[in-house]
mmCIF file of C-alpha atoms and ligand atoms in Angstrom:
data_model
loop_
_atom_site.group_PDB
_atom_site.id
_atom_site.type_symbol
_atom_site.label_atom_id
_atom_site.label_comp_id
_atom_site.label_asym_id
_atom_site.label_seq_id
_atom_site.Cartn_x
_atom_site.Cartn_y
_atom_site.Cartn_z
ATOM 1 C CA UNK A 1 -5.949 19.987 14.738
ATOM 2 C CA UNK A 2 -4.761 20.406 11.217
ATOM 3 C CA UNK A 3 -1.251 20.744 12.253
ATOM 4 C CA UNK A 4 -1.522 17.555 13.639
ATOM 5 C CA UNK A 5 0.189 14.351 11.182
ATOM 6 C CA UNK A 6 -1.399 12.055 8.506
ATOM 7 C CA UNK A 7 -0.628 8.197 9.681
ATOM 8 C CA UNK A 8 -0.338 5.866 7.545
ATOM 9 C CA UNK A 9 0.533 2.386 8.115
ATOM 10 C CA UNK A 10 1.365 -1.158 6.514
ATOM 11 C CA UNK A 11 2.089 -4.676 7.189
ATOM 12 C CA UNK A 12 5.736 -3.573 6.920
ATOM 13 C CA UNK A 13 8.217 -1.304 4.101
ATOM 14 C CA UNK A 14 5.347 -1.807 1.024
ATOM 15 C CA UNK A 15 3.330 1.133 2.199
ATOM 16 C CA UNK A 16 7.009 3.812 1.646
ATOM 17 C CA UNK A 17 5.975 3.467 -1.719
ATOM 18 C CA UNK A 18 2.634 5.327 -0.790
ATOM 19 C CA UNK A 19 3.861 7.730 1.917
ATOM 20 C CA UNK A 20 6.588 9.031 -1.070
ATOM 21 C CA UNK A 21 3.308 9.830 -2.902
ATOM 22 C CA UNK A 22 1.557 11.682 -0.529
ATOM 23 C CA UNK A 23 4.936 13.520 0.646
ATOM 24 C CA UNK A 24 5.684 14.320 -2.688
ATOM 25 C CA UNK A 25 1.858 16.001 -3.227
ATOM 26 C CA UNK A 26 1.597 17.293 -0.174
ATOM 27 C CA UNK A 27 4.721 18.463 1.705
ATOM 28 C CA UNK A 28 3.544 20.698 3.825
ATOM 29 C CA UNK A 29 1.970 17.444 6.075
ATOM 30 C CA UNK A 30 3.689 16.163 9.145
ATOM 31 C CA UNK A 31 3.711 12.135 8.897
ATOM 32 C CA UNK A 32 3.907 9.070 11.271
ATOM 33 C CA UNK A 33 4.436 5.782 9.495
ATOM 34 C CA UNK A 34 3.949 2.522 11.231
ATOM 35 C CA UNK A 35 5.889 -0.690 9.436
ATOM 36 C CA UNK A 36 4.711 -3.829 11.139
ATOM 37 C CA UNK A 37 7.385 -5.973 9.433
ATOM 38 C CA UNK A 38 7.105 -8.263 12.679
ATOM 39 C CA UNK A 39 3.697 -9.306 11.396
ATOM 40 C CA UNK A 40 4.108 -9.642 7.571
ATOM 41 C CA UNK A 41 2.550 -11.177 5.150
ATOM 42 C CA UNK A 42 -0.765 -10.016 6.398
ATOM 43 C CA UNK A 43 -1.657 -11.395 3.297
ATOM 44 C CA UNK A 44 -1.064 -15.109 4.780
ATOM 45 C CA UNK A 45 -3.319 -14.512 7.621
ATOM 46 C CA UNK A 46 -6.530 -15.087 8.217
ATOM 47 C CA UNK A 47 -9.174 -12.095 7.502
ATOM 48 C CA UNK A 48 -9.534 -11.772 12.037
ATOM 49 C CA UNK A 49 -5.884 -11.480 12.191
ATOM 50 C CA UNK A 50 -5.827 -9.191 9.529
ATOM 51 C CA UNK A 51 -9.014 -6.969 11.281
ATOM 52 C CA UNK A 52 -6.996 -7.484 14.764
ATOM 53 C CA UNK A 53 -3.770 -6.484 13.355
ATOM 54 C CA UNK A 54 -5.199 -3.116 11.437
ATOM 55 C CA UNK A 55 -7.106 -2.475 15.174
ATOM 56 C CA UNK A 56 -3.560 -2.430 16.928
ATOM 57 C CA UNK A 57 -1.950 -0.129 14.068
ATOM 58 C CA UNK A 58 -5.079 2.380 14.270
ATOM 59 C CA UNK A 59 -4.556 2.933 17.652
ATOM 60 C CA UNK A 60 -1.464 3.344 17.883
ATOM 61 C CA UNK A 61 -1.790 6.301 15.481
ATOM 62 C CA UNK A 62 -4.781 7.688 16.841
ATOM 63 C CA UNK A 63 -2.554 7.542 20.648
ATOM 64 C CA UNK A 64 -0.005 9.407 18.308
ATOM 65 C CA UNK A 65 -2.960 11.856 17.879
ATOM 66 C CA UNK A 66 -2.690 11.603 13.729
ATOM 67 C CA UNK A 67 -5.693 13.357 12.069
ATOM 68 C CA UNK A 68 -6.455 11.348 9.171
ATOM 69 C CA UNK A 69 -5.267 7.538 8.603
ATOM 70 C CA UNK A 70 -4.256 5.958 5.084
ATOM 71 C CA UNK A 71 -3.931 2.344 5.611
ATOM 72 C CA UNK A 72 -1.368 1.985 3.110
ATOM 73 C CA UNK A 73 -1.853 -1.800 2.246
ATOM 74 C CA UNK A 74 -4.258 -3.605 0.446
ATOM 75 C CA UNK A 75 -4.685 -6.483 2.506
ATOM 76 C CA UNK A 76 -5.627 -3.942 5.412
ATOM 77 C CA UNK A 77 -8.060 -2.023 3.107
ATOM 78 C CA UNK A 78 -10.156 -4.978 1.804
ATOM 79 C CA UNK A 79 -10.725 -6.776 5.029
ATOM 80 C CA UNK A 80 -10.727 -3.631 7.615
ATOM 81 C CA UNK A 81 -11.562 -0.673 6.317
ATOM 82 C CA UNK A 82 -15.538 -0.951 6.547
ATOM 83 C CA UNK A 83 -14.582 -1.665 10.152
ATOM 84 C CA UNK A 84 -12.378 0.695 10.954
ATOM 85 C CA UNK A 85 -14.498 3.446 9.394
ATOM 86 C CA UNK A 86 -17.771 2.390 11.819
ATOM 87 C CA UNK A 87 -15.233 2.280 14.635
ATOM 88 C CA UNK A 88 -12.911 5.303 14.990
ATOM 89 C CA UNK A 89 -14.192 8.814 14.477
ATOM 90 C CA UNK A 90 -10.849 9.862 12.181
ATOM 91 C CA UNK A 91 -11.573 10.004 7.710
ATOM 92 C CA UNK A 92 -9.422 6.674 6.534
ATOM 93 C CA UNK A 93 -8.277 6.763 2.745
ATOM 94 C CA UNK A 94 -7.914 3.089 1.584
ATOM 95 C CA UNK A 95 -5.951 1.387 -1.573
ATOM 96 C CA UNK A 96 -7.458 -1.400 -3.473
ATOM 97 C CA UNK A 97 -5.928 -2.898 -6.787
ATOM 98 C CA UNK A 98 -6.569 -0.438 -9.750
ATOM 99 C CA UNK A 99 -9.090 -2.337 -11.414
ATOM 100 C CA UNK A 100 -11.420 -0.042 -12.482
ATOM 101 C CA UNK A 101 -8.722 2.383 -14.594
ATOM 102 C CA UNK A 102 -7.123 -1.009 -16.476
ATOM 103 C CA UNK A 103 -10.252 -2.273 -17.450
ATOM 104 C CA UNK A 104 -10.930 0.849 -18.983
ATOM 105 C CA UNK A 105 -7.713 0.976 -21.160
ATOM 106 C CA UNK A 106 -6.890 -2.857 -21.893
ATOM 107 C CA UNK A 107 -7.386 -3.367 -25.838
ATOM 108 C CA UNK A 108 -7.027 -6.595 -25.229
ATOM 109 C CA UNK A 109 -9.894 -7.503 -22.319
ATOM 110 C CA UNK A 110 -7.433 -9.028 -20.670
ATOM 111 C CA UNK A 111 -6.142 -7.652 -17.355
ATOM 112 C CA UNK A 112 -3.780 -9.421 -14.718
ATOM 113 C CA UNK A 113 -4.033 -8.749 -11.219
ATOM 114 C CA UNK A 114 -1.212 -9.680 -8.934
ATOM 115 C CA UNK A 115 -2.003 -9.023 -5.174
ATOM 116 C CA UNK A 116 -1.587 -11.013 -1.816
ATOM 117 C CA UNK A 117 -3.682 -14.288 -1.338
ATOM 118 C CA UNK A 118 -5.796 -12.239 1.784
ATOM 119 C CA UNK A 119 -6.715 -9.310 -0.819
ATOM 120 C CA UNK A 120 -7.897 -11.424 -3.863
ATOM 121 C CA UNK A 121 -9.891 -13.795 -1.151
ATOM 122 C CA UNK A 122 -11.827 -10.341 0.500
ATOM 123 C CA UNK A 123 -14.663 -9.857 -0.321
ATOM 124 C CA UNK A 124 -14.443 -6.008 -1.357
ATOM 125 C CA UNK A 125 -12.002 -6.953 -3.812
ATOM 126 C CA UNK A 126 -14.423 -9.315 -5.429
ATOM 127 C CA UNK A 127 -17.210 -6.452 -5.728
ATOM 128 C CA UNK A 128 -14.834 -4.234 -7.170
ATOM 129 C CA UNK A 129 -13.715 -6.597 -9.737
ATOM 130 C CA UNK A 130 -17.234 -7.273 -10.668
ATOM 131 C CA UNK A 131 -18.355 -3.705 -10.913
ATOM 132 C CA UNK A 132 -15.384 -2.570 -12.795
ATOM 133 C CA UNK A 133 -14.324 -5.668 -14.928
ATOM 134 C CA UNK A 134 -17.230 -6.009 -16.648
ATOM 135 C CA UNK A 135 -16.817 -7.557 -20.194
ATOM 136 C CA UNK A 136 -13.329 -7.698 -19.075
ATOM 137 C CA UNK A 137 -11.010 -11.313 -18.245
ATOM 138 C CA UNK A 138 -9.483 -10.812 -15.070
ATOM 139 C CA UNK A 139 -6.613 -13.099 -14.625
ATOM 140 C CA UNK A 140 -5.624 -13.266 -10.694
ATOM 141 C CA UNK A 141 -2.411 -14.455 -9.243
ATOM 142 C CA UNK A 142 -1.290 -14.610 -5.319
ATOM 143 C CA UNK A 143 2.123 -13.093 -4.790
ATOM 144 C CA UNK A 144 2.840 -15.673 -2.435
ATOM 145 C CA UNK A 145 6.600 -15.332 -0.894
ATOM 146 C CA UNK A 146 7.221 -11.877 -2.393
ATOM 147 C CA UNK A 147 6.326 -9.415 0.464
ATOM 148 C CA UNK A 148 8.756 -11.830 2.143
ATOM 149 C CA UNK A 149 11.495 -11.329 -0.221
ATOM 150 C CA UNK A 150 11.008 -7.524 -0.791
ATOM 151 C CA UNK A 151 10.606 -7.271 3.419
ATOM 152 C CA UNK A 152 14.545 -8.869 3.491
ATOM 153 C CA UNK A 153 15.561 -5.762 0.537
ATOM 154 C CA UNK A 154 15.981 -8.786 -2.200
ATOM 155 C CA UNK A 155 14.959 -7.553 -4.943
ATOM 156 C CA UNK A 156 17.022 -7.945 -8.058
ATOM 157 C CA UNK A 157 18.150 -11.121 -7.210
ATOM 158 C CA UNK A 158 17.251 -14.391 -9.195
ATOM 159 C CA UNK A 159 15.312 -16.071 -6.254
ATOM 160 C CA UNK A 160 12.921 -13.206 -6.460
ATOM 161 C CA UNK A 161 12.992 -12.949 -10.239
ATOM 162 C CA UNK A 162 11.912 -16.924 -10.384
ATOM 163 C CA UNK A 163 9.507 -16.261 -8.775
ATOM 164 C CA UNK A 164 7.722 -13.579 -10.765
ATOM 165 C CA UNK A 165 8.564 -15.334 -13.996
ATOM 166 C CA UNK A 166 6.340 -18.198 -12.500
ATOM 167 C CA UNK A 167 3.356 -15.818 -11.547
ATOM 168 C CA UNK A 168 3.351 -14.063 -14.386
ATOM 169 C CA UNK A 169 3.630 -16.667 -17.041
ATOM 170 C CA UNK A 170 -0.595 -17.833 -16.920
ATOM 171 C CA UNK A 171 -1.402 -14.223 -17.615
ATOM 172 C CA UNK A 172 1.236 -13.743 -20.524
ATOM 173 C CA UNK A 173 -0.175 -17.262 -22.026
ATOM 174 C CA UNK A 174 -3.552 -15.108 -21.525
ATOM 175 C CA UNK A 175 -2.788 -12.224 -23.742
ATOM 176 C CA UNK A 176 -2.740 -9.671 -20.986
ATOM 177 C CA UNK A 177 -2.081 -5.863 -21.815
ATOM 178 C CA UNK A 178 -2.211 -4.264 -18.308
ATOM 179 C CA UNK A 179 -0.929 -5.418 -15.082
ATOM 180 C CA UNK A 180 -2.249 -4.437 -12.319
ATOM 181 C CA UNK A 181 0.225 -4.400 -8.728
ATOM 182 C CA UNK A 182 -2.379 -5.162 -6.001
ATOM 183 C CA UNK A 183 -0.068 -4.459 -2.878
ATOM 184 C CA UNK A 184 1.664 -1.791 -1.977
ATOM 185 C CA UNK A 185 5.227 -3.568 -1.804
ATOM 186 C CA UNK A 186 5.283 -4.550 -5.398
ATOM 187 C CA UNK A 187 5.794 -1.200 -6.873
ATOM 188 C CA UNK A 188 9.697 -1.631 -5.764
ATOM 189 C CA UNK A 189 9.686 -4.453 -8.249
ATOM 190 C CA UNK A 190 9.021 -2.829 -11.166
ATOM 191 C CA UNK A 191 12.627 -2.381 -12.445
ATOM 192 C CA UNK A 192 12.377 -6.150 -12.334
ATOM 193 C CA UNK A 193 9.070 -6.567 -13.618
ATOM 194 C CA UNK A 194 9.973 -4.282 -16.509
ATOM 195 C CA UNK A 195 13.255 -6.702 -17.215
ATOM 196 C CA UNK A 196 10.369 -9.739 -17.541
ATOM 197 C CA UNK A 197 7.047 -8.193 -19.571
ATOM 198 C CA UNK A 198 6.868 -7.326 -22.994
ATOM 199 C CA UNK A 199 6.803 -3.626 -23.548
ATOM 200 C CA UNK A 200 3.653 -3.641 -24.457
ATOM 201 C CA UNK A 201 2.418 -4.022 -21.065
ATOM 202 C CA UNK A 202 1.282 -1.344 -19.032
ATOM 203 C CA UNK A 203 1.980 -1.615 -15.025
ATOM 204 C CA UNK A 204 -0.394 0.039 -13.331
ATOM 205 C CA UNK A 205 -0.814 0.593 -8.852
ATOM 206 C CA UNK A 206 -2.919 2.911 -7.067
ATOM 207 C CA UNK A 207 -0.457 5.600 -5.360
ATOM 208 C CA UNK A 208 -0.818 8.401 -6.650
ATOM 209 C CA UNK A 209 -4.796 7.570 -6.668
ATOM 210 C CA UNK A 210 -4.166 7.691 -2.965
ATOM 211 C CA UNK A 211 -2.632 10.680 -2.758
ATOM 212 C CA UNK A 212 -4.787 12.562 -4.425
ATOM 213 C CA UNK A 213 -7.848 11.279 -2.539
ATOM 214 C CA UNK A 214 -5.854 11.933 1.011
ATOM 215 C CA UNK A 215 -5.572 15.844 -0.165
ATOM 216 C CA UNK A 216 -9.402 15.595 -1.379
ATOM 217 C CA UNK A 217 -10.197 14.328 1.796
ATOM 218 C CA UNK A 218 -7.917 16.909 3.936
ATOM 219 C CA UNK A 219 -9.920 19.826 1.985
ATOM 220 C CA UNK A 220 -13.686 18.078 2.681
ATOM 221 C CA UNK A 221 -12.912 18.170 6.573
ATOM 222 C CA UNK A 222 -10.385 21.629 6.537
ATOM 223 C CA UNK A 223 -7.584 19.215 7.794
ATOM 224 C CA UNK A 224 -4.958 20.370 5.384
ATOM 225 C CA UNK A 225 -1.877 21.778 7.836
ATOM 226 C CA UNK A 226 -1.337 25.404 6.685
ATOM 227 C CA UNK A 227 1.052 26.160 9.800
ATOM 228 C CA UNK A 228 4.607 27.914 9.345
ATOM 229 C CA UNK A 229 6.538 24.942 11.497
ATOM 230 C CA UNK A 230 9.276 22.872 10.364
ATOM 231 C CA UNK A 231 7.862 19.395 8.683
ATOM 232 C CA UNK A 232 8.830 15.968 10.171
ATOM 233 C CA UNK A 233 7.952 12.676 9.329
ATOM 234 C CA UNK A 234 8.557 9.866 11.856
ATOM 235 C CA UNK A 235 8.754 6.640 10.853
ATOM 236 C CA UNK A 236 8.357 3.071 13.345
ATOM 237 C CA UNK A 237 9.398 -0.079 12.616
ATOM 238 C CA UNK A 238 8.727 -3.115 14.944
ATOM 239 C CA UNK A 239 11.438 -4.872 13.123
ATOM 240 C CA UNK A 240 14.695 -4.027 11.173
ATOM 241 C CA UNK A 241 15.368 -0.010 11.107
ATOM 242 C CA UNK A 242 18.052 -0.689 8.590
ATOM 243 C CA UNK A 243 16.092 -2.350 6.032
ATOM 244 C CA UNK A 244 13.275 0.268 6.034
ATOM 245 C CA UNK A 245 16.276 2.807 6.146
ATOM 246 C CA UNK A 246 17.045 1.783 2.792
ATOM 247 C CA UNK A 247 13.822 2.220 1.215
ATOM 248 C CA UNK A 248 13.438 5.850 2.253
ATOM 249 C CA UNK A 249 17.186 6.415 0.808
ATOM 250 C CA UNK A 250 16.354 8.990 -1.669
ATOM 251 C CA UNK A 251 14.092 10.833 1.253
ATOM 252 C CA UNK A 252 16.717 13.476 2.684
ATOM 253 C CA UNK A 253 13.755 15.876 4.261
ATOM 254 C CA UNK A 254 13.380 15.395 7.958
ATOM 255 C CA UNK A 255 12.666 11.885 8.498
ATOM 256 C CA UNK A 256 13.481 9.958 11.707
ATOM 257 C CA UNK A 257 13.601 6.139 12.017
ATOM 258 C CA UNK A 258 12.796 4.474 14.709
ATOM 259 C CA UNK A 259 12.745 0.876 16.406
ATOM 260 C CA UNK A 260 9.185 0.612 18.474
ATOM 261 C CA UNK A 261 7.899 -2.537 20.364
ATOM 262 C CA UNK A 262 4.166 -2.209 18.898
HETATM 263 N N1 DGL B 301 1.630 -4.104 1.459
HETATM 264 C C1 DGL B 301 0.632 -5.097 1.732
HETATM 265 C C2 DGL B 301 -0.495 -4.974 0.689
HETATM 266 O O1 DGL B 301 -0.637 -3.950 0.047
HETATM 267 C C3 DGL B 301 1.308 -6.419 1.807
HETATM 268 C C4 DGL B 301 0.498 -7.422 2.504
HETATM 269 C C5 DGL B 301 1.281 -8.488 3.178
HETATM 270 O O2 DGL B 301 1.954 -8.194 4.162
HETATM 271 O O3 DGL B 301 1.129 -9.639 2.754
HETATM 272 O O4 DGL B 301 -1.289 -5.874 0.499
#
């Protein structure tokens, strides 16, 4: 069982950003990544398709006989996790928006939140915020058409730089100090993000939160893969291989990429 791979999946590329944290913390764990770039935004869709849509992905992985699943998008988490966790006998590790550690730190009481329109509307994002913001002004903003843009590999390019000037001008006018990325794809735009905010703000995501809780969660159930065999981590896309080629770039330990119909 334990030599058996984590999965992890996304509504498409966002969720690399996660499986290079959990590879980097724990290498010695065979992978399966699902991308289902065919189906993003989740975060345009309505919280059924979004349930439907993390079904589909579990089971795949669980046919794929993983052992443990991250759902390695925040859409996913907030309005399928409680689900999935009452429905499939496997641990799941989640990732929500970093609330709790911004409030904590922001001198100024003013924290900005940008995630995906389904995320901020779930309701587990809105208990979080509540428990964790308290005292604090949270200033939301939908990320509508970036997951879109980062999905295509545009990233430094003025279309997509508009575009974040736009979202994040309200919570710059607000006196923000932290930003917090609420969705797994943004963390490839922080070279751009970094070009736009003062350097006095702090970007903050959840990824290495989530790997650390994955190899918490390997050692609570004796999951963690302490075989002698060669690593691999395979990787699905339903959509462009190229694109999500490019993202995993810097990755030269045995990944495959593959085009799969799921
Ligand atoms: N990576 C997903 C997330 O963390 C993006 C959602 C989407 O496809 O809109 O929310």
């Amino acid at each position: 069982m334990s030599n058996r791979s984590i999965g992890i999946f996304d509504s498409g590329i966002g969720g690399t950003s996660i499986w290079k944290e959990i590879h980097s913390l724990l290498p010695e764990e065979n992978t399966i990544y699902l991308a289902d770039s065919k189906n993003a935004p989740y975060g345009e869709k309505t919280a059924e398709q979004i349930l439907q849509l993390s079904i589909k992905n579990t089971e795949l992985l669980l046919k794929k006989e993983c052992k443990l699943i991250v759902v390695a998008c925040n859409t996913a988490t907030t309005n399928a996790i409680s689900f999935l966790r009452k429905e499939y006998d496997v641990p799941f590790i989640g990732i929500e928006p970093a609330i709790k550690p911004a409030a904590l730190q922001s001198q100024s009481k003013r924290v900005g939140v940008l995630a995906t329109k389904g995320t901020l509307a779930s309701s587990l994002f809105h208990s979080t915020s509540e428990n964790h913001a308290y005292g604090i002004q949270i200033i939301e903003q939908e990320g509508t058409g970036l997951v879109p843009l980062i999905e295509q590999g545009e990233i430094q390019t003025n279309t997509t730089k508009a575009l974040l000037q736009k979202y994040l001008k309200p919570m710059l006018d607000e006196g923000i100090d932290y930003l917090v990325l609420g969705c797994t794809h943004y963390p490839y735009l922080i070279p751009v993000l970094k070009e736009i905010l003062p350097a006095n703000i702090k970007i903050i995501d959840s990824g290495e939160a989530v790997a650390r809780q994955t190899k918490a969660i390997l050692e609570q159930y004796d999951l963690s893969d302490t075989s002698n065999q060669k690593r691999e981590h395979q990787f699905y896309t339903n959509s462009d291989v190229e694109i999500l080629a490019s993202f995993l770039a810097s990755e030269n330990n045995n990944i495959d990429i593959e085009y799969l119909d799921f």
